[in-house]
Structure formats: structure tokens, C-alpha cells
Amino acid sequence: MEITELKPKEVFYWFGELSKIPRESGNEKGVADFLENFAKERNFEVYRDENNNVIIKKEATQGYEDRPTIALQGHSDMVCVKDDDIDHDFEKDPIELVVDGNYLKANGTTLGADDGIAVAYGLAILDSKELKHPKLELVVTTEEETSMGGVSTIDTSEIKADYLLNIDSEEEGEFTVGCAGGVEVISEFDKEFEDASGEFVEIKISGLTGGHSGMEIDKYRKNGIKEMARMVYNLRDFRLSVFEGGSKKNAIATNAHAIVEVEDSQKAVEKLENLKKQILHEAKDTDPNAKITVEKVEKSGKVLTKELSKKIVGFVYTIPNGLYNKDLSLNTLTSSSNVGVLTDSEDKISVNSFVRSSLQSEKENYRDQIAAIAESFGAKVKFEHDYPGWEKEENPIIDFCKELYEKEIGRDAIVTTTHGGLECGYLKKQLPNTVMISFGPNLHDVHTSRENAEIDSIERIYKYLVKLLEEIK
């Protein structure tokens, strides 16, 4: 079956057209040209800025002029990942779409349904001459997948909507009304060396389950960096040669590595082996594939001073990691932090903690707590990539959206928040009086070459969206 045979035809037509255009984050000029031309060909009002954000406006249909203005919002960029054996150039090649039963996939690459489906919905609705709707604004942003660089710079004075529908959620039937903001807390220690004179042990932690620090931080999985600090700290008398772990700020660290100078390597190994058994026993349910190795190694040269070594390990051992609290009314996550990366470079050791919260005050509080601990251990602290959260919305229109879905689709729905980041955080900060809600069709394995979209879910959400525009007051 070809994509042109799928229903709703208008949605899959526009998704097919978008899939022909390279649109990796940072390379959205082509898709912005496409959207601008679409608007001009239909004599729609269109706004485009230097970051290739595009806003297209369409007047209300007859009889809907007095209803609230609705913004449909999504992002044009996509994550570009491919299998090793696939010959694909994301700067010029179209995405090769594959229909597999009820799933739309790509041939060995990411599909781009995150968030091309939102844009396709918007184009299908704007292009229609039959649908009934109030005044519409299609808001398409850029660089959402990397830095939220588009939404953080868009001129929101161009957005007049009373209600904004963000179509960037990936589980049908979930209506998201809040998201976490985030900030990186980077703590740096300048290295101070002295000559090694003792014996060495090497510790390796691997095979931990890990996961996304927003979605899995409440699963109580072991963090490799924190467990390594625990093991080294318990040696009491040591100097660091190597101390590193983790790979990404927003991932729970699955691995860590340390080489430590001690006075008696045999006693150190015995102590570490005992602690290893305790950690693996604690992790038997959350991290069944965890592996820890401890062994004596031969090494010479420079090590960090004893004082500095204790400060670094003491800091990593002390700083908070994991879930802080939850929204009990929705049973969703509110605030957390994740020690994501421990970097051992030529002249510094740096620790990256990623703090998330849907409450700005809590985000700042936990950020400052980590900074205070870091400074007490002698580290230099800086904050990076700070983006706002979206505090839980409460408005009757949210209940209306949920109830309409249950009535029209015949399935249960829930109102929830997400511990991940959404563009609504930035938009709500600039548009405090605009009620926002996020939803979407079922998408799976996004950001991987296995990404797929459920075809019948895309159809259900489109029918729902059309009905929502017709009924909303």
C-alpha cells in the first residue's frame, strides 16, 4: 500500500510532501520556504522570522467569526538518525516512507512524525474549504529537538489565540496540561596534581538499566556515577587518577569508571568487593544486568591531591539525584535532578546535574541547592540551557477537550502532565492568558530508526481535531 491510499488522504498527502523536504534541526529553511509558499498561494496572512519560525493565519468560516481564535502548534524539525547500512543523506534525500500494516515507518531512518504529523494536520485543515472553524493560526517552530531555539525567539505578539493546541504528544488519549522546565548545573574542579606513590585499583560499573531522566527518573534505577562515588568514598583514604561516567545530561548514567591510588590495594579490593555485593543486591530488581568489576592495576605518574580527591568524590556522593516530589492529584512527576555526566578532562573534572521541575520556584531552589553544595566543596558553578516549565493548567476548556474525545472516539482519556520539556513552557511564559493543551496520535520509538506512527490513531486524532474546532466555544 502507498501512503496516498491512507486515510485521511489530506493529512497523509501533506505529510508525504513534508517528508520530501530535508528538515533536520538547524536546517529548516526549505520547509519554511514550503510553508510560506503554501500560505501565499492561498492568500493567507503569513509571518516568518529569521529563525524560520512560520505563523499562518486563516479567517473563520461563516458563522464562526465570534468564536475564540485557535492556534495549532508544532515544530518543523526532526531528529535525523539512520541505520549503519542505510545510504541516506539527510541534507538532500527525502524520507522513504513505508506502510507496514497499521504502521507508517521509514526505510532505516527516523520517520519525522515527531512532529511532522502536527504540521500535516495544520496544512490539511488550512487547505480545506469545507471544514467549519473559528479563526486559526498555524504556529510552526524550529530547532525544538536540539535547543528549542525557534520557540525561544519567536515573536509571540503575532499569536492572538485564546486557545493553543500543541500537537506534539505521542500517546493518544493523554491530554497534557503542564511540563517540566530544566536547567543544567555544571560544577567544575580545577585539577591539582602530585606524584603517585601507592598502589592502584580500578573500578568499572556497566550494564545499568538507565533511561530518560525525565520519563524514568521515578523508577529508582541505579545511577552509575553516584554508585561509583559511593564505592570510592568508602575507601576513605585515596587519591584519584581517573574518575568519569555517564554520557548524556538527560540520561540516567549506566556506566562509570575510576582508577584510584590506595595504600594497600588488597585491603581496598576486599572492601570494594563487599560493597559491590551490596549494590548489586540492591539493584537486582531495577538493574538486573548491572555489572561491577574491581581489580588491582599497575599505574604510575600523577594523581590528584588527596584533599582535592576527597572534595570531588565527597561532592558527587553528596549531591541529590532522583525524584524530589510528585503532583499527587495527577500522580505525575513535578521535580527531580539527574547526575548525568562526570567528565575527566586534562585540567578539570566537571559534573553535570540536570534539574527539572514544572514549578519555576522549585527548579531555582534545587538548582541553587546543588550550587551551594558544589561551592562548599570548592567547585566553580555555572548554569546552562535554562528553559521554562509550564505549570499545570486548570480551565474548563480542558475538561471539554477530554470529554469531547471520549464522546467522539469512544475511548477513555486522561489529563496529565509530563516531566519532559514542551514548547508550551516558552509559549506560556509569553502568553499567560492563552489556555494551552497538548495531545497527539500514537507514535513509537521516536528519535530512532524504528520510529513509527499508528495510522488509525492519526485518523482518529484528525477526526477529533476537526470536531474540536467545530464545537469549541
mmCIF file of C-alpha atoms in Angstrom, residues 57-417:
data_model
loop_
_atom_site.group_PDB
_atom_site.id
_atom_site.type_symbol
_atom_site.label_atom_id
_atom_site.label_comp_id
_atom_site.label_asym_id
_atom_site.label_seq_id
_atom_site.Cartn_x
_atom_site.Cartn_y
_atom_site.Cartn_z
ATOM 1 C CA LYS A 57 -3.405 32.756 9.720
ATOM 2 C CA LYS A 58 -6.775 31.823 8.240
ATOM 3 C CA GLU A 59 -10.029 33.678 8.832
ATOM 4 C CA ALA A 60 -13.009 31.993 10.479
ATOM 5 C CA THR A 61 -15.626 30.297 8.347
ATOM 6 C CA GLN A 62 -19.079 31.864 8.121
ATOM 7 C CA GLY A 63 -20.892 31.805 11.460
ATOM 8 C CA TYR A 64 -17.692 31.201 13.465
ATOM 9 C CA GLU A 65 -16.369 34.766 13.483
ATOM 10 C CA ASP A 66 -17.240 35.376 17.149
ATOM 11 C CA ARG A 67 -15.683 32.189 18.495
ATOM 12 C CA PRO A 68 -12.275 32.058 20.215
ATOM 13 C CA THR A 69 -9.196 32.092 17.990
ATOM 14 C CA ILE A 70 -7.383 28.736 17.960
ATOM 15 C CA ALA A 71 -3.663 28.146 17.393
ATOM 16 C CA LEU A 72 -2.474 24.775 16.118
ATOM 17 C CA GLN A 73 1.167 24.415 17.113
ATOM 18 C CA GLY A 74 4.004 22.042 16.280
ATOM 19 C CA HIS A 75 7.615 22.079 15.128
ATOM 20 C CA SER A 76 9.010 21.555 11.640
ATOM 21 C CA ASP A 77 12.366 19.992 12.546
ATOM 22 C CA MET A 78 13.053 16.307 13.140
ATOM 23 C CA VAL A 79 15.738 14.128 14.678
ATOM 24 C CA CYS A 80 17.784 12.500 11.915
ATOM 25 C CA VAL A 81 19.077 9.017 12.741
ATOM 26 C CA LYS A 82 19.708 6.109 10.360
ATOM 27 C CA ASP A 83 20.864 2.519 10.473
ATOM 28 C CA ASP A 84 24.520 1.913 9.660
ATOM 29 C CA ASP A 85 23.729 0.016 6.455
ATOM 30 C CA ILE A 86 21.392 2.683 5.046
ATOM 31 C CA ASP A 87 22.736 5.106 2.437
ATOM 32 C CA HIS A 88 20.840 8.292 3.231
ATOM 33 C CA ASP A 89 21.893 11.938 3.186
ATOM 34 C CA PHE A 90 19.605 13.935 5.500
ATOM 35 C CA GLU A 91 20.745 17.195 3.891
ATOM 36 C CA LYS A 92 19.263 16.327 0.492
ATOM 37 C CA ASP A 93 17.425 12.985 0.427
ATOM 38 C CA PRO A 94 13.676 12.648 1.073
ATOM 39 C CA ILE A 95 12.470 10.297 3.798
ATOM 40 C CA GLU A 96 11.470 6.987 2.203
ATOM 41 C CA LEU A 97 8.065 6.146 3.671
ATOM 42 C CA VAL A 98 6.956 2.553 4.247
ATOM 43 C CA VAL A 99 3.438 1.339 5.064
ATOM 44 C CA ASP A 100 3.558 -1.774 7.245
ATOM 45 C CA GLY A 101 0.045 -2.849 8.199
ATOM 46 C CA ASN A 102 -1.268 -0.246 10.628
ATOM 47 C CA TYR A 103 2.118 1.458 10.936
ATOM 48 C CA LEU A 104 3.800 4.153 8.912
ATOM 49 C CA LYS A 105 7.587 3.814 9.054
ATOM 50 C CA ALA A 106 10.682 4.936 7.199
ATOM 51 C CA ASN A 107 13.262 2.805 5.430
ATOM 52 C CA GLY A 108 16.033 2.583 8.011
ATOM 53 C CA THR A 109 15.749 6.209 9.184
ATOM 54 C CA THR A 110 13.700 8.264 11.583
ATOM 55 C CA LEU A 111 10.217 8.940 10.232
ATOM 56 C CA GLY A 112 9.786 12.549 11.299
ATOM 57 C CA ALA A 113 6.205 12.057 12.522
ATOM 58 C CA ASP A 114 7.622 13.874 15.546
ATOM 59 C CA ASP A 115 6.476 16.489 14.700
ATOM 60 C CA GLY A 116 5.614 16.387 11.002
ATOM 61 C CA ILE A 117 2.184 14.962 11.750
ATOM 62 C CA ALA A 118 1.263 18.165 13.613
ATOM 63 C CA VAL A 119 2.264 20.272 10.608
ATOM 64 C CA ALA A 120 0.386 17.938 8.254
ATOM 65 C CA TYR A 121 -2.765 18.259 10.384
ATOM 66 C CA GLY A 122 -2.452 22.028 10.238
ATOM 67 C CA LEU A 123 -1.929 22.167 6.479
ATOM 68 C CA ALA A 124 -4.851 19.816 5.843
ATOM 69 C CA ILE A 125 -7.169 21.987 7.921
ATOM 70 C CA LEU A 126 -5.971 25.279 6.445
ATOM 71 C CA ASP A 127 -6.265 23.878 2.909
ATOM 72 C CA SER A 128 -9.830 22.692 3.361
ATOM 73 C CA LYS A 129 -12.758 24.701 2.002
ATOM 74 C CA GLU A 130 -15.379 22.518 3.704
ATOM 75 C CA LEU A 131 -14.372 22.410 7.379
ATOM 76 C CA LYS A 132 -16.059 24.714 9.899
ATOM 77 C CA HIS A 133 -13.745 26.522 12.288
ATOM 78 C CA PRO A 134 -13.009 29.797 14.110
ATOM 79 C CA LYS A 135 -10.067 31.978 13.165
ATOM 80 C CA LEU A 136 -6.967 29.797 13.014
ATOM 81 C CA GLU A 137 -3.249 30.307 13.494
ATOM 82 C CA LEU A 138 -0.817 27.572 12.489
ATOM 83 C CA VAL A 139 2.348 28.119 14.543
ATOM 84 C CA VAL A 140 5.347 26.111 13.304
ATOM 85 C CA THR A 141 8.612 26.452 15.214
ATOM 86 C CA THR A 142 12.185 25.262 14.608
ATOM 87 C CA GLU A 143 15.058 23.558 16.455
ATOM 88 C CA GLU A 144 12.723 22.027 19.026
ATOM 89 C CA GLU A 145 14.691 18.788 19.045
ATOM 90 C CA THR A 146 18.018 20.389 19.931
ATOM 91 C CA SER A 147 17.667 23.672 21.792
ATOM 92 C CA MET A 148 14.098 24.987 21.437
ATOM 93 C CA GLY A 149 15.867 27.774 19.601
ATOM 94 C CA GLY A 150 12.817 28.606 17.497
ATOM 95 C CA VAL A 151 10.153 28.920 20.162
ATOM 96 C CA SER A 152 12.538 30.788 22.477
ATOM 97 C CA THR A 153 12.894 33.583 19.884
ATOM 98 C CA ILE A 154 9.514 33.686 18.161
ATOM 99 C CA ASP A 155 7.605 36.979 18.296
ATOM 100 C CA THR A 156 4.574 35.896 20.285
ATOM 101 C CA SER A 157 2.856 39.238 19.644
ATOM 102 C CA GLU A 158 1.910 37.645 16.308
ATOM 103 C CA ILE A 159 -0.055 34.938 18.162
ATOM 104 C CA LYS A 160 -3.543 36.151 19.085
ATOM 105 C CA ALA A 161 -5.058 32.782 20.018
ATOM 106 C CA ASP A 162 -7.336 32.297 23.006
ATOM 107 C CA TYR A 163 -6.556 28.560 22.982
ATOM 108 C CA LEU A 164 -3.378 26.866 21.770
ATOM 109 C CA LEU A 165 -3.386 23.185 20.794
ATOM 110 C CA ASN A 166 0.146 21.787 20.873
ATOM 111 C CA ILE A 167 0.113 18.583 18.800
ATOM 112 C CA ASP A 168 3.412 17.164 19.994
ATOM 113 C CA SER A 169 2.339 14.440 22.412
ATOM 114 C CA GLU A 170 2.834 10.807 21.481
ATOM 115 C CA GLU A 171 0.175 8.841 23.358
ATOM 116 C CA GLU A 172 -3.391 9.067 22.149
ATOM 117 C CA GLY A 173 -5.911 9.827 24.853
ATOM 118 C CA GLU A 174 -3.483 11.765 27.029
ATOM 119 C CA PHE A 175 -4.188 15.481 27.351
ATOM 120 C CA THR A 176 -1.107 17.164 28.734
ATOM 121 C CA VAL A 177 -1.581 20.399 30.669
ATOM 122 C CA GLY A 178 1.883 21.001 32.122
ATOM 123 C CA CYS A 179 5.540 20.173 31.583
ATOM 124 C CA ALA A 180 8.858 20.474 33.349
ATOM 125 C CA GLY A 181 11.359 23.218 32.777
ATOM 126 C CA GLY A 182 15.031 22.397 33.050
ATOM 127 C CA VAL A 183 18.468 23.751 33.795
ATOM 128 C CA GLU A 184 21.953 22.255 33.746
ATOM 129 C CA VAL A 185 24.101 22.817 36.816
ATOM 130 C CA ILE A 186 27.749 22.341 35.836
ATOM 131 C CA SER A 187 30.228 22.063 38.724
ATOM 132 C CA GLU A 188 33.928 22.233 37.822
ATOM 133 C CA PHE A 189 37.028 21.355 39.834
ATOM 134 C CA ASP A 190 40.448 22.535 38.614
ATOM 135 C CA LYS A 191 42.929 19.697 38.823
ATOM 136 C CA GLU A 192 45.857 19.773 41.254
ATOM 137 C CA PHE A 193 48.453 17.014 40.792
ATOM 138 C CA GLU A 194 51.116 15.269 42.800
ATOM 139 C CA ASP A 195 53.307 12.242 42.192
ATOM 140 C CA ALA A 196 51.810 8.801 42.721
ATOM 141 C CA SER A 197 53.453 6.638 45.352
ATOM 142 C CA GLY A 198 50.996 3.880 46.259
ATOM 143 C CA GLU A 199 49.113 1.001 44.656
ATOM 144 C CA PHE A 200 46.108 1.216 42.329
ATOM 145 C CA VAL A 201 42.686 -0.357 41.964
ATOM 146 C CA GLU A 202 40.338 0.015 39.019
ATOM 147 C CA ILE A 203 36.541 0.020 39.341
ATOM 148 C CA LYS A 204 34.157 -0.334 36.411
ATOM 149 C CA ILE A 205 30.373 -0.110 36.577
ATOM 150 C CA SER A 206 28.329 -1.061 33.490
ATOM 151 C CA GLY A 207 25.064 -2.619 32.386
ATOM 152 C CA LEU A 208 22.773 -0.434 34.474
ATOM 153 C CA THR A 209 19.291 -0.003 33.037
ATOM 154 C CA GLY A 210 19.478 3.782 32.689
ATOM 155 C CA GLY A 211 16.736 5.596 30.817
ATOM 156 C CA HIS A 212 15.462 9.098 30.113
ATOM 157 C CA SER A 213 15.932 11.331 33.146
ATOM 158 C CA GLY A 214 12.507 12.861 32.607
ATOM 159 C CA MET A 215 10.492 9.729 31.901
ATOM 160 C CA GLU A 216 12.256 7.127 34.083
ATOM 161 C CA ILE A 217 13.646 9.139 36.987
ATOM 162 C CA ASP A 218 10.876 7.766 39.233
ATOM 163 C CA LYS A 219 11.829 4.144 38.540
ATOM 164 C CA TYR A 220 14.592 4.307 41.196
ATOM 165 C CA ARG A 221 17.197 2.838 38.866
ATOM 166 C CA LYS A 222 20.806 2.989 39.951
ATOM 167 C CA ASN A 223 22.939 5.871 38.674
ATOM 168 C CA GLY A 224 26.443 4.692 37.753
ATOM 169 C CA ILE A 225 28.116 7.968 38.705
ATOM 170 C CA LYS A 226 26.503 8.062 42.129
ATOM 171 C CA GLU A 227 27.329 4.420 42.833
ATOM 172 C CA MET A 228 30.944 4.961 41.799
ATOM 173 C CA ALA A 229 31.228 7.896 44.190
ATOM 174 C CA ARG A 230 29.760 5.704 46.907
ATOM 175 C CA MET A 231 32.362 2.998 46.323
ATOM 176 C CA VAL A 232 35.353 5.345 46.202
ATOM 177 C CA TYR A 233 34.156 7.389 49.180
ATOM 178 C CA ASN A 234 34.030 4.254 51.304
ATOM 179 C CA LEU A 235 37.766 3.699 50.758
ATOM 180 C CA ARG A 236 38.291 6.789 52.968
ATOM 181 C CA ASP A 237 41.994 7.130 52.100
ATOM 182 C CA PHE A 238 42.578 7.557 48.335
ATOM 183 C CA ARG A 239 43.796 9.747 45.513
ATOM 184 C CA LEU A 240 42.087 9.901 42.108
ATOM 185 C CA SER A 241 43.744 9.011 38.846
ATOM 186 C CA VAL A 242 40.600 8.562 36.705
ATOM 187 C CA PHE A 243 37.029 9.479 37.662
ATOM 188 C CA GLU A 244 34.376 9.544 34.916
ATOM 189 C CA GLY A 245 30.931 8.284 33.936
ATOM 190 C CA GLY A 246 27.684 8.806 32.049
ATOM 191 C CA SER A 247 27.147 10.011 28.508
ATOM 192 C CA LYS A 248 24.232 12.470 28.277
ATOM 193 C CA LYS A 249 22.806 15.108 30.594
ATOM 194 C CA ASN A 250 19.260 13.791 30.186
ATOM 195 C CA ALA A 251 20.092 10.105 30.572
ATOM 196 C CA ILE A 252 20.452 8.154 33.812
ATOM 197 C CA ALA A 253 24.117 7.127 33.865
ATOM 198 C CA THR A 254 24.530 3.436 33.010
ATOM 199 C CA ASN A 255 28.293 3.326 33.473
ATOM 200 C CA ALA A 256 31.231 4.775 35.394
ATOM 201 C CA HIS A 257 34.972 4.212 35.622
ATOM 202 C CA ALA A 258 37.568 5.042 38.243
ATOM 203 C CA ILE A 259 41.228 4.312 38.885
ATOM 204 C CA VAL A 260 42.210 5.108 42.460
ATOM 205 C CA GLU A 261 45.510 5.155 44.283
ATOM 206 C CA VAL A 262 45.415 3.495 47.726
ATOM 207 C CA GLU A 263 47.970 2.473 50.296
ATOM 208 C CA ASP A 264 47.049 -1.223 50.306
ATOM 209 C CA SER A 265 45.368 -2.490 47.140
ATOM 210 C CA GLN A 266 44.493 -5.908 48.612
ATOM 211 C CA LYS A 267 42.540 -4.391 51.505
ATOM 212 C CA ALA A 268 40.889 -1.912 49.113
ATOM 213 C CA VAL A 269 39.752 -4.689 46.771
ATOM 214 C CA GLU A 270 38.310 -6.678 49.673
ATOM 215 C CA LYS A 271 36.373 -3.658 50.877
ATOM 216 C CA LEU A 272 35.119 -2.816 47.394
ATOM 217 C CA GLU A 273 34.081 -6.404 46.677
ATOM 218 C CA ASN A 274 31.905 -6.388 49.769
ATOM 219 C CA LEU A 275 30.310 -3.102 48.756
ATOM 220 C CA LYS A 276 29.848 -4.417 45.214
ATOM 221 C CA LYS A 277 27.730 -7.305 46.548
ATOM 222 C CA GLN A 278 25.560 -4.877 48.480
ATOM 223 C CA ILE A 279 24.978 -2.618 45.458
ATOM 224 C CA LEU A 280 24.163 -5.497 43.107
ATOM 225 C CA HIS A 281 21.731 -6.901 45.676
ATOM 226 C CA GLU A 282 20.020 -3.511 45.974
ATOM 227 C CA ALA A 283 19.821 -3.295 42.167
ATOM 228 C CA LYS A 284 18.517 -6.807 41.495
ATOM 229 C CA ASP A 285 15.032 -5.579 40.542
ATOM 230 C CA THR A 286 15.760 -2.226 38.923
ATOM 231 C CA ASP A 287 19.058 -3.101 37.234
ATOM 232 C CA PRO A 288 19.221 -6.879 36.731
ATOM 233 C CA ASN A 289 22.067 -6.636 34.197
ATOM 234 C CA ALA A 290 24.317 -4.473 36.351
ATOM 235 C CA LYS A 291 27.987 -5.412 36.382
ATOM 236 C CA ILE A 292 30.772 -4.160 38.655
ATOM 237 C CA THR A 293 34.420 -5.193 38.344
ATOM 238 C CA VAL A 294 37.171 -4.433 40.831
ATOM 239 C CA GLU A 295 40.817 -5.302 40.263
ATOM 240 C CA LYS A 296 44.377 -4.283 41.055
ATOM 241 C CA VAL A 297 46.182 -2.472 38.234
ATOM 242 C CA GLU A 298 49.687 -1.232 37.571
ATOM 243 C CA LYS A 299 49.974 2.528 37.106
ATOM 244 C CA SER A 300 52.384 5.387 37.686
ATOM 245 C CA GLY A 301 52.665 9.115 37.085
ATOM 246 C CA LYS A 302 50.482 11.861 38.510
ATOM 247 C CA VAL A 303 47.348 11.656 40.633
ATOM 248 C CA LEU A 304 45.086 14.320 42.082
ATOM 249 C CA THR A 305 45.987 15.569 45.549
ATOM 250 C CA LYS A 306 44.365 13.785 48.446
ATOM 251 C CA GLU A 307 42.484 16.906 49.519
ATOM 252 C CA LEU A 308 41.080 17.559 46.056
ATOM 253 C CA SER A 309 40.237 13.883 45.530
ATOM 254 C CA LYS A 310 38.167 13.842 48.714
ATOM 255 C CA LYS A 311 36.382 17.061 47.744
ATOM 256 C CA ILE A 312 35.402 15.758 44.303
ATOM 257 C CA VAL A 313 34.225 12.360 45.497
ATOM 258 C CA GLY A 314 32.517 13.866 48.540
ATOM 259 C CA PHE A 315 30.648 16.296 46.310
ATOM 260 C CA VAL A 316 29.423 13.651 43.856
ATOM 261 C CA TYR A 317 28.476 11.363 46.745
ATOM 262 C CA THR A 318 26.529 14.161 48.467
ATOM 263 C CA ILE A 319 24.592 15.929 45.690
ATOM 264 C CA PRO A 320 20.944 14.921 45.299
ATOM 265 C CA ASN A 321 19.921 12.647 42.455
ATOM 266 C CA GLY A 322 16.472 11.335 41.582
ATOM 267 C CA LEU A 323 12.875 12.306 42.242
ATOM 268 C CA TYR A 324 12.120 15.207 44.590
ATOM 269 C CA ASN A 325 8.320 15.229 44.546
ATOM 270 C CA LYS A 326 5.126 14.491 42.610
ATOM 271 C CA ASP A 327 1.776 16.091 41.850
ATOM 272 C CA LEU A 328 -0.429 13.865 43.982
ATOM 273 C CA SER A 329 -3.659 14.944 42.280
ATOM 274 C CA LEU A 330 -2.461 13.679 38.873
ATOM 275 C CA ASN A 331 0.139 11.164 40.131
ATOM 276 C CA THR A 332 2.730 12.772 37.871
ATOM 277 C CA LEU A 333 6.293 13.942 38.428
ATOM 278 C CA THR A 334 6.975 17.525 39.500
ATOM 279 C CA SER A 335 10.682 17.954 40.309
ATOM 280 C CA SER A 336 13.878 15.911 40.006
ATOM 281 C CA SER A 337 17.573 16.079 39.269
ATOM 282 C CA ASN A 338 19.909 13.721 37.445
ATOM 283 C CA VAL A 339 23.695 13.470 37.716
ATOM 284 C CA GLY A 340 24.112 12.750 34.019
ATOM 285 C CA VAL A 341 27.768 13.229 33.092
ATOM 286 C CA LEU A 342 31.037 13.108 35.036
ATOM 287 C CA THR A 343 33.813 14.350 32.748
ATOM 288 C CA ASP A 344 37.514 13.827 33.466
ATOM 289 C CA SER A 345 39.437 16.137 31.111
ATOM 290 C CA GLU A 346 43.058 17.191 31.002
ATOM 291 C CA ASP A 347 42.764 20.025 33.506
ATOM 292 C CA LYS A 348 39.284 19.726 35.049
ATOM 293 C CA ILE A 349 36.747 17.332 36.446
ATOM 294 C CA SER A 350 33.204 18.519 35.792
ATOM 295 C CA VAL A 351 29.857 17.218 36.992
ATOM 296 C CA ASN A 352 26.651 17.884 35.055
ATOM 297 C CA SER A 353 23.403 17.781 37.048
ATOM 298 C CA PHE A 354 20.173 18.302 35.124
ATOM 299 C CA VAL A 355 17.357 19.746 37.240
ATOM 300 C CA ARG A 356 13.734 19.504 36.068
ATOM 301 C CA SER A 357 10.564 20.988 37.540
ATOM 302 C CA SER A 358 7.192 22.170 36.340
ATOM 303 C CA LEU A 359 7.404 24.861 39.041
ATOM 304 C CA GLN A 360 9.877 27.646 38.341
ATOM 305 C CA SER A 361 10.408 28.284 42.056
ATOM 306 C CA GLU A 362 11.306 24.647 42.729
ATOM 307 C CA LYS A 363 13.605 24.492 39.717
ATOM 308 C CA GLU A 364 15.504 27.505 41.029
ATOM 309 C CA ASN A 365 15.534 26.124 44.583
ATOM 310 C CA TYR A 366 17.014 22.734 43.646
ATOM 311 C CA ARG A 367 19.418 24.371 41.209
ATOM 312 C CA ASP A 368 20.689 26.616 43.990
ATOM 313 C CA GLN A 369 20.930 23.728 46.462
ATOM 314 C CA ILE A 370 23.282 21.861 44.149
ATOM 315 C CA ALA A 371 25.281 25.041 43.560
ATOM 316 C CA ALA A 372 25.587 25.624 47.307
ATOM 317 C CA ILE A 373 26.886 22.100 47.876
ATOM 318 C CA ALA A 374 29.317 22.428 44.965
ATOM 319 C CA GLU A 375 30.710 25.723 46.218
ATOM 320 C CA SER A 376 31.134 24.308 49.720
ATOM 321 C CA PHE A 377 33.406 21.641 48.201
ATOM 322 C CA GLY A 378 35.372 24.262 46.272
ATOM 323 C CA ALA A 379 33.853 23.855 42.818
ATOM 324 C CA LYS A 380 33.085 26.618 40.329
ATOM 325 C CA VAL A 381 29.455 26.562 39.234
ATOM 326 C CA LYS A 382 27.649 27.706 36.107
ATOM 327 C CA PHE A 383 24.088 27.303 34.842
ATOM 328 C CA GLU A 384 23.344 26.478 31.205
ATOM 329 C CA HIS A 385 20.393 25.750 28.886
ATOM 330 C CA ASP A 386 17.770 27.070 31.272
ATOM 331 C CA TYR A 387 14.275 26.705 29.838
ATOM 332 C CA PRO A 388 10.906 27.377 31.474
ATOM 333 C CA GLY A 389 8.347 24.879 32.637
ATOM 334 C CA TRP A 390 4.620 25.004 32.106
ATOM 335 C CA GLU A 391 2.760 24.930 35.389
ATOM 336 C CA LYS A 392 -0.344 22.743 35.430
ATOM 337 C CA GLU A 393 -3.252 24.437 33.640
ATOM 338 C CA GLU A 394 -6.707 24.426 35.160
ATOM 339 C CA ASN A 395 -9.516 25.610 32.905
ATOM 340 C CA PRO A 396 -12.973 24.310 31.942
ATOM 341 C CA ILE A 397 -11.892 24.040 28.291
ATOM 342 C CA ILE A 398 -9.507 21.237 29.298
ATOM 343 C CA ASP A 399 -12.388 19.170 30.639
ATOM 344 C CA PHE A 400 -14.331 19.955 27.465
ATOM 345 C CA CYS A 401 -11.458 18.666 25.280
ATOM 346 C CA LYS A 402 -11.234 15.438 27.281
ATOM 347 C CA GLU A 403 -14.997 14.847 27.319
ATOM 348 C CA LEU A 404 -15.326 15.547 23.594
ATOM 349 C CA TYR A 405 -12.618 12.979 22.856
ATOM 350 C CA GLU A 406 -14.381 10.356 24.964
ATOM 351 C CA LYS A 407 -17.707 11.140 23.292
ATOM 352 C CA GLU A 408 -16.465 11.206 19.690
ATOM 353 C CA ILE A 409 -13.822 8.474 19.852
ATOM 354 C CA GLY A 410 -15.438 6.252 22.450
ATOM 355 C CA ARG A 411 -12.268 5.766 24.469
ATOM 356 C CA ASP A 412 -11.214 6.863 27.926
ATOM 357 C CA ALA A 413 -8.849 9.828 28.209
ATOM 358 C CA ILE A 414 -6.748 11.280 30.984
ATOM 359 C CA VAL A 415 -5.487 14.740 31.884
ATOM 360 C CA THR A 416 -1.819 14.637 32.844
ATOM 361 C CA THR A 417 1.489 16.486 32.924
#
